[in-house]
Coordinates of C-alpha atoms and ligand atoms in Angstrom, one line a residue:
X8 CA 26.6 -10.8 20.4
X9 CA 24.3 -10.1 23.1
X10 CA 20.7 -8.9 21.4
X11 CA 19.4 -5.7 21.7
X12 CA 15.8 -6.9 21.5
X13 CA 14.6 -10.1 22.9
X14 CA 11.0 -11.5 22.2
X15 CA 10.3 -14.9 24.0
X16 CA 6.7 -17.0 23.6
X17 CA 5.0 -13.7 22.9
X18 CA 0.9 -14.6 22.1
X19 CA -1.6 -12.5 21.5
X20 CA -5.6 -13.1 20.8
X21 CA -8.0 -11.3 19.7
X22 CA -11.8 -12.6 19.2
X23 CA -11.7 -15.1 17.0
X24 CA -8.4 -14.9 16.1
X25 CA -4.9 -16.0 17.5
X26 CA -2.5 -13.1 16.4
X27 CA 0.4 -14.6 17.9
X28 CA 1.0 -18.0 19.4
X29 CA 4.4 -18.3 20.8
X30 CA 6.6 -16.3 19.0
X31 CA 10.2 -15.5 19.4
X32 CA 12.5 -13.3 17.8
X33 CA 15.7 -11.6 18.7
X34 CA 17.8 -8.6 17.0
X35 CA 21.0 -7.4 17.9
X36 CA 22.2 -3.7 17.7
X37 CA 23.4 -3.0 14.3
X38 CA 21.2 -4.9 12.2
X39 CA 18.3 -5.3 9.7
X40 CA 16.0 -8.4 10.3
X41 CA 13.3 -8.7 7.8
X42 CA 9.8 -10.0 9.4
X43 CA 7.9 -11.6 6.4
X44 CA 4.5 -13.7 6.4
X45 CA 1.2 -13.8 5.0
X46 CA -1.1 -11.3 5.2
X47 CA -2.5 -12.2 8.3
X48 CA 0.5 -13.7 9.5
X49 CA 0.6 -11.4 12.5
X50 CA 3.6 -9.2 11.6
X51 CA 1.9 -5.8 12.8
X52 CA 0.7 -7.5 16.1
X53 CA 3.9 -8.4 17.1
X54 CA 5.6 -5.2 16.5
X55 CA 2.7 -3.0 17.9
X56 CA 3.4 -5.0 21.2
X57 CA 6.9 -4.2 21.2
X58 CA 6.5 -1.2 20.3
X59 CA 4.1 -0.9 23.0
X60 CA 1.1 0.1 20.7
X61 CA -0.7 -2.9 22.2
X62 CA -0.1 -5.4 25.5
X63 CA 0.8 -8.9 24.8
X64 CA -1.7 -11.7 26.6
X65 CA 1.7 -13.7 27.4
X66 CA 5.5 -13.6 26.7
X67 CA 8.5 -11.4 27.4
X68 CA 9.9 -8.9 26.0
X69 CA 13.8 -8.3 27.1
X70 CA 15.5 -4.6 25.8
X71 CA 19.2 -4.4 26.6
X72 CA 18.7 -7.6 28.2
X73 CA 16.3 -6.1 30.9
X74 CA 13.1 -7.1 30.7
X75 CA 10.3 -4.6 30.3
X76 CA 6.8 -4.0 29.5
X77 CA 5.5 -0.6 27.9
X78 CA 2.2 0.6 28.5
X79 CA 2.1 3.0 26.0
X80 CA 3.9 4.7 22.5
X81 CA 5.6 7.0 25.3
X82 CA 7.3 4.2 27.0
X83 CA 8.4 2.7 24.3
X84 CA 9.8 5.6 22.8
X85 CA 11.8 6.5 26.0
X86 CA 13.7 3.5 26.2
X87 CA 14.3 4.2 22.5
X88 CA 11.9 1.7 20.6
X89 CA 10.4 3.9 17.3
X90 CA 7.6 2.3 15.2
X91 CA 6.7 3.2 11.7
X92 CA 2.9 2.2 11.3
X93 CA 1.7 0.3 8.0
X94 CA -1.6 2.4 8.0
X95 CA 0.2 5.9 8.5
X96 CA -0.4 8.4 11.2
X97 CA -0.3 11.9 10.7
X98 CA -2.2 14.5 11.3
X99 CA -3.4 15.6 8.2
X100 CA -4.2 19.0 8.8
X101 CA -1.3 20.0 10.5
X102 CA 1.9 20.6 7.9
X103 CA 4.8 18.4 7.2
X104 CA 7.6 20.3 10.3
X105 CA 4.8 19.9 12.7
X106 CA 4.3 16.1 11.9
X107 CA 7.8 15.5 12.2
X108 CA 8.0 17.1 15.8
X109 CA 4.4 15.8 16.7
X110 CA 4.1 15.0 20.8
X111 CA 8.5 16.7 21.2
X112 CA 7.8 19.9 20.1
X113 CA 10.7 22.5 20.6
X114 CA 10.6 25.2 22.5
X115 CA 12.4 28.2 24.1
X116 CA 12.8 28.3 27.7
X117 CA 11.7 25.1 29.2
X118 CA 8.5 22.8 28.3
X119 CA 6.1 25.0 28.4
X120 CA 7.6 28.0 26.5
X121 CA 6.4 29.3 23.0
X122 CA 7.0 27.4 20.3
X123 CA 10.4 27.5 18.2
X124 CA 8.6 27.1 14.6
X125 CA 12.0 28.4 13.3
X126 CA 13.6 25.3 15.1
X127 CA 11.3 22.9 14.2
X128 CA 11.0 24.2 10.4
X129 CA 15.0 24.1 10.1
X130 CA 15.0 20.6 11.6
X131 CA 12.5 19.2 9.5
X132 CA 13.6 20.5 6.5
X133 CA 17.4 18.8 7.5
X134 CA 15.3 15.4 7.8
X135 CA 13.3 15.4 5.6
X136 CA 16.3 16.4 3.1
X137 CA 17.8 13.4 4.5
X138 CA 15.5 11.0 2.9
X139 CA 14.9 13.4 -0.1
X140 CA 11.6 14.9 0.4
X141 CA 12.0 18.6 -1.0
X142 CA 8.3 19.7 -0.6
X143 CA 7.8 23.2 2.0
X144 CA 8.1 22.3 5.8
X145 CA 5.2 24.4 6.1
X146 CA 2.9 22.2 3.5
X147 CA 0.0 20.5 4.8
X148 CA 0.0 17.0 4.7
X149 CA -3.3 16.5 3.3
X150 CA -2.1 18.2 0.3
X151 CA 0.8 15.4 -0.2
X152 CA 0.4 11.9 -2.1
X153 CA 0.7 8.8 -0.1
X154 CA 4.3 8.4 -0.9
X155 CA 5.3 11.4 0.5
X156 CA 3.2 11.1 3.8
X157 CA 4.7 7.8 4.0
X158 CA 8.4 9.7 3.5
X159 CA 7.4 12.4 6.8
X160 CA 6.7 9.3 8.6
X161 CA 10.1 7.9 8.1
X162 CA 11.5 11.5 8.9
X163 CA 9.7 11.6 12.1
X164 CA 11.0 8.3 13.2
X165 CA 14.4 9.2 12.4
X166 CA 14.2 12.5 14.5
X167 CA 13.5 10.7 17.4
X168 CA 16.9 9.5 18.2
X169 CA 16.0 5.4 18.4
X170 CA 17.7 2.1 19.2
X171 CA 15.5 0.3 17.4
X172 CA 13.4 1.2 14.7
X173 CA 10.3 -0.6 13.3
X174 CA 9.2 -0.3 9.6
X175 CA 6.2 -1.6 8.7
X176 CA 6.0 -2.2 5.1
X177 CA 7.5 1.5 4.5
X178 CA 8.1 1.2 1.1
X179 CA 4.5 0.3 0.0
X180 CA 3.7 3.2 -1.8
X181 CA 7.7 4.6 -2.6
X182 CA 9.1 4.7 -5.8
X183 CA 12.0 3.1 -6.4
X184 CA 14.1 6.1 -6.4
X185 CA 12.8 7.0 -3.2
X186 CA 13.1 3.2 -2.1
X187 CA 16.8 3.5 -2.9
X188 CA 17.2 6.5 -1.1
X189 CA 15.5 4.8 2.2
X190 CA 17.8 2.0 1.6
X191 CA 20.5 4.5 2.2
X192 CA 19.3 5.4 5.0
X193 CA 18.8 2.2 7.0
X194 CA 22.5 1.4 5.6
X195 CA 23.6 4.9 8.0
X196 CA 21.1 3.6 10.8
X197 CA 23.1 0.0 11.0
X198 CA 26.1 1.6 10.5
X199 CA 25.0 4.2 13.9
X200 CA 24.3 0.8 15.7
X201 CA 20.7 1.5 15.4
X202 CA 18.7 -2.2 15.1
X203 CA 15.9 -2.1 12.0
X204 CA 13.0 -4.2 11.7
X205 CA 11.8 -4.1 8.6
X206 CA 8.5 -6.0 7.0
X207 CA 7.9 -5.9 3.7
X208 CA 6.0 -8.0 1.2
X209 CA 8.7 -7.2 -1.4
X210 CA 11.3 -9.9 -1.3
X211 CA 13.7 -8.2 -4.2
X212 CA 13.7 -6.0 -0.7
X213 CA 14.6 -8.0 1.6
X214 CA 16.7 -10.1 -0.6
X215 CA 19.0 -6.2 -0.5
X216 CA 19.1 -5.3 2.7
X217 CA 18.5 -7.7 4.8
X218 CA 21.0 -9.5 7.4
X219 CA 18.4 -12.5 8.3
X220 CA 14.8 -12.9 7.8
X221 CA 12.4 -14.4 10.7
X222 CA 8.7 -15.7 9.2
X223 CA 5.7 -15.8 10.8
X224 CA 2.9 -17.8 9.6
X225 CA -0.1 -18.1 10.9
X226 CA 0.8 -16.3 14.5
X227 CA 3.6 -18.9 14.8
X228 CA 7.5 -18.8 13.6
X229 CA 7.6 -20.5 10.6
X230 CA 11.5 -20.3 10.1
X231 CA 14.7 -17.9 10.1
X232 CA 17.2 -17.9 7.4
X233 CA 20.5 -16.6 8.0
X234 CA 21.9 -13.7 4.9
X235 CA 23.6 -16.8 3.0
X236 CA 20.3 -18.6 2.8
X237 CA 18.1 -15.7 1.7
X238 CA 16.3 -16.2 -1.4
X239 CA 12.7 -15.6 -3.1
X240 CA 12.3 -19.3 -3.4
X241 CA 13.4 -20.2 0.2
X242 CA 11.3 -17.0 1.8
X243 CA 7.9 -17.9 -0.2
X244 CA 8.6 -21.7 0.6
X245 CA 8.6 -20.8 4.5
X246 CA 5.9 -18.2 3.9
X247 CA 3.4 -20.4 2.5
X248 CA 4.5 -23.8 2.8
X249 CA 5.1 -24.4 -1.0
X250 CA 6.2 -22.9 -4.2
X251 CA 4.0 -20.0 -6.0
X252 CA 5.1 -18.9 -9.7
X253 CA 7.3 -15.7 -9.1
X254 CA 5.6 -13.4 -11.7
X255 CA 2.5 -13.3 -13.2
X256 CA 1.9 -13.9 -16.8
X257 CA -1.1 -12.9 -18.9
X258 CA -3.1 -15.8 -20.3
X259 CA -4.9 -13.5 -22.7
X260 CA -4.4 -10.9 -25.1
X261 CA -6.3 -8.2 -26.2
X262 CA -7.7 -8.9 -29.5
X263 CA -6.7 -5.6 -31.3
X264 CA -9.7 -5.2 -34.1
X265 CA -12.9 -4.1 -31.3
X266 CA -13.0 -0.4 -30.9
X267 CA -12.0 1.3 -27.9
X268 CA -14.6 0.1 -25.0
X269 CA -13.3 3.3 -22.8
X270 CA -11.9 6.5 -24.7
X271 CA -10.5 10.0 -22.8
X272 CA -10.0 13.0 -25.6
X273 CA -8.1 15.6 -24.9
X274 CA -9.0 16.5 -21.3
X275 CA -7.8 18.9 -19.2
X276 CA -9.0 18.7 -15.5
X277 CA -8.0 21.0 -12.3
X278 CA -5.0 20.4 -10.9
X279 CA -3.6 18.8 -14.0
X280 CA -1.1 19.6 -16.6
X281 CA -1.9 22.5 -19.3
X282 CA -1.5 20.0 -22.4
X283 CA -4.7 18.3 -22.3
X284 CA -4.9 14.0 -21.8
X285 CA -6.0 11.2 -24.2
X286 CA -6.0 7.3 -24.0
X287 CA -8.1 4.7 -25.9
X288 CA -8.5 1.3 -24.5
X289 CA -10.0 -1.8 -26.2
X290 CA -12.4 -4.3 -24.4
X291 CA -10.1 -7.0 -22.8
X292 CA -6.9 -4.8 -22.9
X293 CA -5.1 -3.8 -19.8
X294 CA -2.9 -0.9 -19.9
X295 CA -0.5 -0.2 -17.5
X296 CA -0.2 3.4 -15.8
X297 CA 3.6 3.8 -14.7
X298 CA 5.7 7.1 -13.0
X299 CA 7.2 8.0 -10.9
X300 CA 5.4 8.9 -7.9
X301 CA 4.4 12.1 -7.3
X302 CA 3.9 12.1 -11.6
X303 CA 0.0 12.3 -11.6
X304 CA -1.1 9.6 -12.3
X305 CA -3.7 9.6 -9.4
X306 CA -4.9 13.2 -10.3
X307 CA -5.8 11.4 -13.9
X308 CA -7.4 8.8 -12.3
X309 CA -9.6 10.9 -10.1
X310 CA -10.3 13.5 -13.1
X311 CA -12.2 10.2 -15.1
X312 CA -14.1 9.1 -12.6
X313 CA -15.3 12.8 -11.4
X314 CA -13.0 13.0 -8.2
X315 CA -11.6 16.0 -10.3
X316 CA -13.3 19.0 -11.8
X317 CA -12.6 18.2 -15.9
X318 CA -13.1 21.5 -17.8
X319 CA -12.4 20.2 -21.1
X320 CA -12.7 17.3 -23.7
X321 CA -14.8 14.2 -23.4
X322 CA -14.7 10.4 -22.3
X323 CA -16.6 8.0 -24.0
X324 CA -17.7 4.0 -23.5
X325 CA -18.3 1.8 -26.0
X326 CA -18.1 5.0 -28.2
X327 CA -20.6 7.2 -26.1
X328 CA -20.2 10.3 -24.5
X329 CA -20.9 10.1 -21.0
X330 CA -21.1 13.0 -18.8
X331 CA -19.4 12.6 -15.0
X332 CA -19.6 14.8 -12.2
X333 CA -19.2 12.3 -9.2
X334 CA -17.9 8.8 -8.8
X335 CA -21.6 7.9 -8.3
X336 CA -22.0 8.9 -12.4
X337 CA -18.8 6.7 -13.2
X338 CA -20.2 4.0 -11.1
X339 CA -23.5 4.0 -13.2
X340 CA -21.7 4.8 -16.6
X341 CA -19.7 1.2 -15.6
X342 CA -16.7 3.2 -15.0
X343 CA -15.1 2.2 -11.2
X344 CA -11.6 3.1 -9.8
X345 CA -10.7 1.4 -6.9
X346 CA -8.4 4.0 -5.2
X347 CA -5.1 3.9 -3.5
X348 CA -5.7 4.8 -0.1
X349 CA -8.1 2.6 1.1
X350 CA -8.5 4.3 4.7
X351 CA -9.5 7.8 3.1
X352 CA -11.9 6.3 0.2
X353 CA -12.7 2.3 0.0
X354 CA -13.7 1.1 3.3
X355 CA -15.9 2.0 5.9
X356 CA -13.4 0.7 8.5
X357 CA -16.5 0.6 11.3
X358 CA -18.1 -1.2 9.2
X359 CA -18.3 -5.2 9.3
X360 CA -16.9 -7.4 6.0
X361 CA -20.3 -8.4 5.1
X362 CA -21.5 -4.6 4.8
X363 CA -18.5 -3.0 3.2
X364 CA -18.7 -5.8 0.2
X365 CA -22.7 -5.5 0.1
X366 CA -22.4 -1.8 -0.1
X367 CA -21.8 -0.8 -3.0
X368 CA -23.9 -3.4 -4.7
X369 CA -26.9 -2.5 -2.9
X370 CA -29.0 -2.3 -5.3
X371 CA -28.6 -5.4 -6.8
X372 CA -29.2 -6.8 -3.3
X373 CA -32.1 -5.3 -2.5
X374 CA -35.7 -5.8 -3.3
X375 CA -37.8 -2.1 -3.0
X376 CA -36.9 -0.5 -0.1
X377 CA -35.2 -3.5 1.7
X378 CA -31.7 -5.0 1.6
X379 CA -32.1 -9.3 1.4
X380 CA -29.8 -10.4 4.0
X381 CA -29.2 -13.7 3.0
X382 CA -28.3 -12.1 -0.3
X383 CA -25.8 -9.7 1.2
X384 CA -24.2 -12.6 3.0
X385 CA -24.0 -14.4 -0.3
X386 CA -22.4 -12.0 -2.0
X387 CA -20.1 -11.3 0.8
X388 CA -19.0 -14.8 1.1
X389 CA -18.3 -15.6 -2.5
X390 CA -15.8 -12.6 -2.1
X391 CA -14.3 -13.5 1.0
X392 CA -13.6 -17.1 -0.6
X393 CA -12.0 -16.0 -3.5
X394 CA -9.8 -13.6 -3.0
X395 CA -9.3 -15.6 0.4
X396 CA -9.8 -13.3 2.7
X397 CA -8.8 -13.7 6.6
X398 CA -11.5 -12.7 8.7
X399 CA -13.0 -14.4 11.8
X400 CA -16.1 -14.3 10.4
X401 CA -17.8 -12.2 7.4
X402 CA -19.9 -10.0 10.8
X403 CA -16.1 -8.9 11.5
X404 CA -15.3 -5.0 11.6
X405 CA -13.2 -4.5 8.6
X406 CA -10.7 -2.1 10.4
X407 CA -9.6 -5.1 12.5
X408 CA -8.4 -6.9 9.8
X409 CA -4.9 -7.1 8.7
X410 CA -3.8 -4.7 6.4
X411 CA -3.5 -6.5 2.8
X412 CA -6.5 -8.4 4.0
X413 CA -8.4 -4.7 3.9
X414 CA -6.9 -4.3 0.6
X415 CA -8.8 -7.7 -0.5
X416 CA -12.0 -6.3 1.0
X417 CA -11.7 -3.1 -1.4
X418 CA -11.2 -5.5 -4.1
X419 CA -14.0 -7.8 -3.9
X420 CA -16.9 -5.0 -3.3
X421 CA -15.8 -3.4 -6.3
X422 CA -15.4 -6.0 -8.4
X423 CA -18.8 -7.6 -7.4
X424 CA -20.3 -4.5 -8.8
X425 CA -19.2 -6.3 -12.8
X426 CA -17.8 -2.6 -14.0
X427 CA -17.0 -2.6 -17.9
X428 CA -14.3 -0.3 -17.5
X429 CA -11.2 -0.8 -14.3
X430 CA -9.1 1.7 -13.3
X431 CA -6.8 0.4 -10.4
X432 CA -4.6 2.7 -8.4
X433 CA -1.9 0.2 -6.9
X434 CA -3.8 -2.9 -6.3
X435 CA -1.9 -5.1 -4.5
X436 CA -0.3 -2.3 -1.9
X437 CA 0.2 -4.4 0.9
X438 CA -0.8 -7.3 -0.3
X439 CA 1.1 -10.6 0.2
X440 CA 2.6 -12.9 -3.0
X441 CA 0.2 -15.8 -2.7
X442 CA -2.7 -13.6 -2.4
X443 CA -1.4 -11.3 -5.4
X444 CA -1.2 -14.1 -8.0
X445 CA -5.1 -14.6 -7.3
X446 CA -5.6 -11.0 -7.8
X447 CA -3.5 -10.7 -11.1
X448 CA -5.5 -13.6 -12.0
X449 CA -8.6 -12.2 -11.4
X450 CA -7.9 -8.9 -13.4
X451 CA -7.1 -11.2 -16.1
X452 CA -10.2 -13.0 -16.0
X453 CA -12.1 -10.1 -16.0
X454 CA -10.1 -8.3 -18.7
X455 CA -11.0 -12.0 -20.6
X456 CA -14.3 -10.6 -19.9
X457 CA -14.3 -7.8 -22.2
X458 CA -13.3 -5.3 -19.5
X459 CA -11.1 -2.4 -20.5
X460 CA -8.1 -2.2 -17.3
X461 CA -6.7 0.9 -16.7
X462 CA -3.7 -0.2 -13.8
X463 CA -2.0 2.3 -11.8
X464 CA 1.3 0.8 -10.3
X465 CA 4.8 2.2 -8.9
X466 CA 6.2 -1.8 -8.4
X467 CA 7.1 -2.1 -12.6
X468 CA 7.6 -6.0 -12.5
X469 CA 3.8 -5.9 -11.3
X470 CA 2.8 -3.4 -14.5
X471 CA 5.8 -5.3 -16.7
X472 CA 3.6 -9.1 -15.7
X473 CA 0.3 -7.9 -16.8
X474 CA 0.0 -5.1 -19.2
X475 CA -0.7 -5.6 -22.5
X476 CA 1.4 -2.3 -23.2
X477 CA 1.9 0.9 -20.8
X478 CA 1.3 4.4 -20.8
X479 CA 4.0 6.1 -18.6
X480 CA 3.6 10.0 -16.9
X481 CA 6.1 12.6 -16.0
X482 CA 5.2 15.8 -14.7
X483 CA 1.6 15.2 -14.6
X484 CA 1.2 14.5 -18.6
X485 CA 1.3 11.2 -20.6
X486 CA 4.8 11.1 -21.5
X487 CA 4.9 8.4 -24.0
X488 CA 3.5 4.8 -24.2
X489 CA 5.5 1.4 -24.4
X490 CA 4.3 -1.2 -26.8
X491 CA 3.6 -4.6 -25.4
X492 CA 6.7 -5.8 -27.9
X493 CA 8.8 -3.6 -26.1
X494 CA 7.8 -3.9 -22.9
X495 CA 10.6 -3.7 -20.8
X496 CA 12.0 -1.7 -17.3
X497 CA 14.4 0.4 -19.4
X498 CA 11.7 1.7 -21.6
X499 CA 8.9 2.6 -18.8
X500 CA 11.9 3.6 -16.7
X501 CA 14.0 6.1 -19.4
X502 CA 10.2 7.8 -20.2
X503 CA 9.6 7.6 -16.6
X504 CA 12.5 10.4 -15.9
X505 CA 11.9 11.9 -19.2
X506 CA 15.4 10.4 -20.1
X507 CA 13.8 8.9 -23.2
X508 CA 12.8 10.2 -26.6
X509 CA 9.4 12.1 -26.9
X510 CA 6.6 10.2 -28.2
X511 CA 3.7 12.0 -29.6
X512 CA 1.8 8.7 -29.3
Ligands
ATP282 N1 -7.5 -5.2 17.0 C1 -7.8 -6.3 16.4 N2 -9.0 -6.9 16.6 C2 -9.3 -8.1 16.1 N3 -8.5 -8.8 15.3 C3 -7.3 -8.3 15.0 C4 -6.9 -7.0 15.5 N4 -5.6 -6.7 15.1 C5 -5.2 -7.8 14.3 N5 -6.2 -8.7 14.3 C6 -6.2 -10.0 13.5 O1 -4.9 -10.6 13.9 C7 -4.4 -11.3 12.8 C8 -3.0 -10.8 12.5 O2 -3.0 -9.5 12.0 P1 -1.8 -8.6 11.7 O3 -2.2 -7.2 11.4 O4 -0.7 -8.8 12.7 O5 -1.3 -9.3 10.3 P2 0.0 -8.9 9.4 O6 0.9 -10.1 9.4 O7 0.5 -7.6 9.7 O8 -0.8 -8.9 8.0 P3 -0.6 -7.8 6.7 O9 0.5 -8.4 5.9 O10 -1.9 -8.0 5.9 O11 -0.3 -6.5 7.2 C9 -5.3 -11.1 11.6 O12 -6.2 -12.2 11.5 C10 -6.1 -9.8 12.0 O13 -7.4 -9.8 11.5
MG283 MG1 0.5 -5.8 8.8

């Protein structure tokens, strides 16, 4: 079969860095190949280029067997190359229909006529349908959760009529229903002809719908399996270049007799549910926050660490009442979230590695008035080494970094800060397997620690590894809570769609 897509020697530097260094890859009409690697790896570089986001330093690119070279998105997407961007791109203010038709809009009587909102509504709506989002054309996207912005970015690309589509890790913030229903889907793209690219740093993914999986490491190919071959062993083995332990398992367990080091009673908080919210969690216990998304569980998070106006009930550490109007009052209380969307709230992406890590810990790094440089390095450096972060150097602008990379970032300048209380909203978005075992571990250390973990996470074998017992939402209220004894995907799952008894837990 002659391939749709053709990528021969392909490299690409950066400073400091070589992105790509002589990569090939082909994909024929019709087909999902899975592009897996390390963070780092270069995934996104390579499919920016094709998708002519950025210009290759060497290489060809052949597309219908011709070869070409775009110089912009616009190219690209004429000659029918679509790419779904990792770090999504909408327009936030503008709503969810006019998103979808961004840079085609429609319009009666030739390009420059009025605008056919009606059109544009009634085909985003049909779209969006498509892939199950049932939220108001007309809603703006900054009022949606991540998932669903990540859901109009999939509609978008499917308006637009492609050969080849790119996904770049679409799935990192979808629930597995939606997941399912995006899997649906790209089975209707293959079966249109349409070619799919698909990255992901889930291999239960890949393993489904993949027909062969390319891996990059370290700019370079690292190996191709055909369907037959695929498996998690044989992927991570490629990836990484030797075996890492498929799921985490807790090495300590909560001691049950210390009193509750972080404590929520009864609160109610704005945009929350009308039944008020309570949770207790001892000093070395993490709890795991499951749901469906879209079932509030990052509203709760934001209402305890003062993101949210709370108008009643109280939280307590270590059995005091503390009083939080800001994140900067959680902060000094001990009480930290590191949020979901790091672009919005946990980097300063202009900002270099060193800065965004010394940051928050400021004052510990400073001596009156004056930040210690050599301290700030320090601190920055002891991060970077152990959540093994890849940067060309700690002076490097954080934006530039890969994407799970910028994930590790967010991790280590909140955790330098020693918080007694953790709330994570999905730590390891993004984030590749080798480097996700060293942050498991870490949370476990810390929980060892006396820390009370408060985990937010939509991928259940990550909450299922590491939780000493789960709390799951529905609707925006606690729905019920799983005991660590019977811990299991039905359970979280069944309370999850409010399929399950009620639990006045
Ligand atoms: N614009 C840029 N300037 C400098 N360095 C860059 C730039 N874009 C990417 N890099 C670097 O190139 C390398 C490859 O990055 P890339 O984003 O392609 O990785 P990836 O495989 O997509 O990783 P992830 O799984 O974390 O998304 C990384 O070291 C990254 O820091
Ligand atoms: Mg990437």
């Amino acid at each position: 079969m002659m391939a749709l897509l053709q990528v021969r020697d392909l490299t690409k530097s950066f400073p400091g860095v070589r992105a790509l260094d002589g990569v090939d890859l082909h994909i024929a009409a019709g087909e999902v190949l899975a592009v897996v690697g390390e963070n780092g790896a270069g995934k996104s570089t390579l499919m920016k280029i094709v998708a002519g986001v950025e210009a290759p330093d060497g290489g060809e690119i052949l597309f219908h067997g011709r070869p070409v070279r775009f110089n912009s998105v616009r190219e690209a997407l004429a000659a029918g190359i679509v790419l779904i961007h990792q770090e999504l791109n909408l327009a936030e203010s503008l709503s969810v229909a006019d998103n979808v038709f961004l840079g085609r809009e429609i319009t009666r009587g030739g390009r420059l006529g009025w605008l056919n909102r009606r059109a544009m509504t009634e085909q985003a709506r049909a779209l969006l349908a498509r892939i199950g989002v049932t939220v108001p054309a007309s809603t703006p996207v900054s009022d949606l959760p991540i998932g669903q912005r990540q859901l109009v970015e999939i509609a978008r690309a499917l308006g637009q009529s492609a050969r080849l589509i790119i996904m770049d890790e679409p799935t990192s913030s979808l629930s597995q229903h939606e997941t399912q229903t995006l899997f649906g889907v790209i089975g209707d793209l293959k079966r249109a002809g349409v070619a799919v690219l698909y990255i992901s740093h889930r291999l239960a993914e890949v393993r489904a719908i993949a027909d062969r999986v390319t891996v990059l490491r370290d700019g370079r190919n690292a190996g191709e399996l055909a369907r037959e071959q695929i498996s998690h062993d044989a992927i991570v083995r490629l990836m990484v270049g030797r075996d890492v332990q498929q799921y985490f398992t807790r090495q300590h367990a909560a001691e049950a007799a210390h009193a509750p080091r972080f404590e929520v009673r009864g609160i109610r908080y704005a945009g929350g549910p009308a039944e008020s919210a309570s949770l207790a969690i001892r000093p070395g216990e993490i709890v795991g926050l499951a749901g469906l998304v879209g079932a509030g569980r990052t509203e709760l998070a934001e209402a305890l660490v003062g993101l949210r106006n709370v108008v009643a009930g109280e939280i307590r550490i270590d059995g005091v009442p503390i009083r939080i109007r800001s994140p900067r009052d959680a902060l000094r209380c001990g009480l930290l979230l590191v949020p979901e969307d790091r672009r919005l709230h946990g980097l300063f992406l202009e900002e270099s590695v060193r800065g965004n890590i010394g940051l928050p810990n400021l004052d510990r790094l400073s001596t009156a008035q004056f930040v210690r440089p050599g301290a700030e390095t320090a601190l920055a450096r002891t991060w970077v080494d152990r959540l093994h972060i890849k940067t060309a150097r700690i002076g490097q602008t954080v934006g530039l970094l890969s994407g799970g990379n910028q994930q590790k970032v967010v991790f280590g300048k909140w955790l330098a800060r020693k918080p007694r209380v953790l709330i994570l909203d999905e730590p390891t978005r993004g984030v590749d397997i080798g480097a996700r075992s060293e942050i498991y571990g870490l949370i476990d250390r810390l929980a060892a620690d006396g820390l009370a973990v408060l985990m937010i996470s939509s991928d259940l074998e990550e909450i299922l590894g590491i939780s000493d017992r789960v709390l799951v939402m529905h609707e925006g209220r606690i729905a019920g809570e799983v005991p660590r004894d019977r811990l299991n995907e039905e359970a979280v799952m069944q309370l999850a769609t409010a399929e399950g008894e009620p639990c006045d837990a």
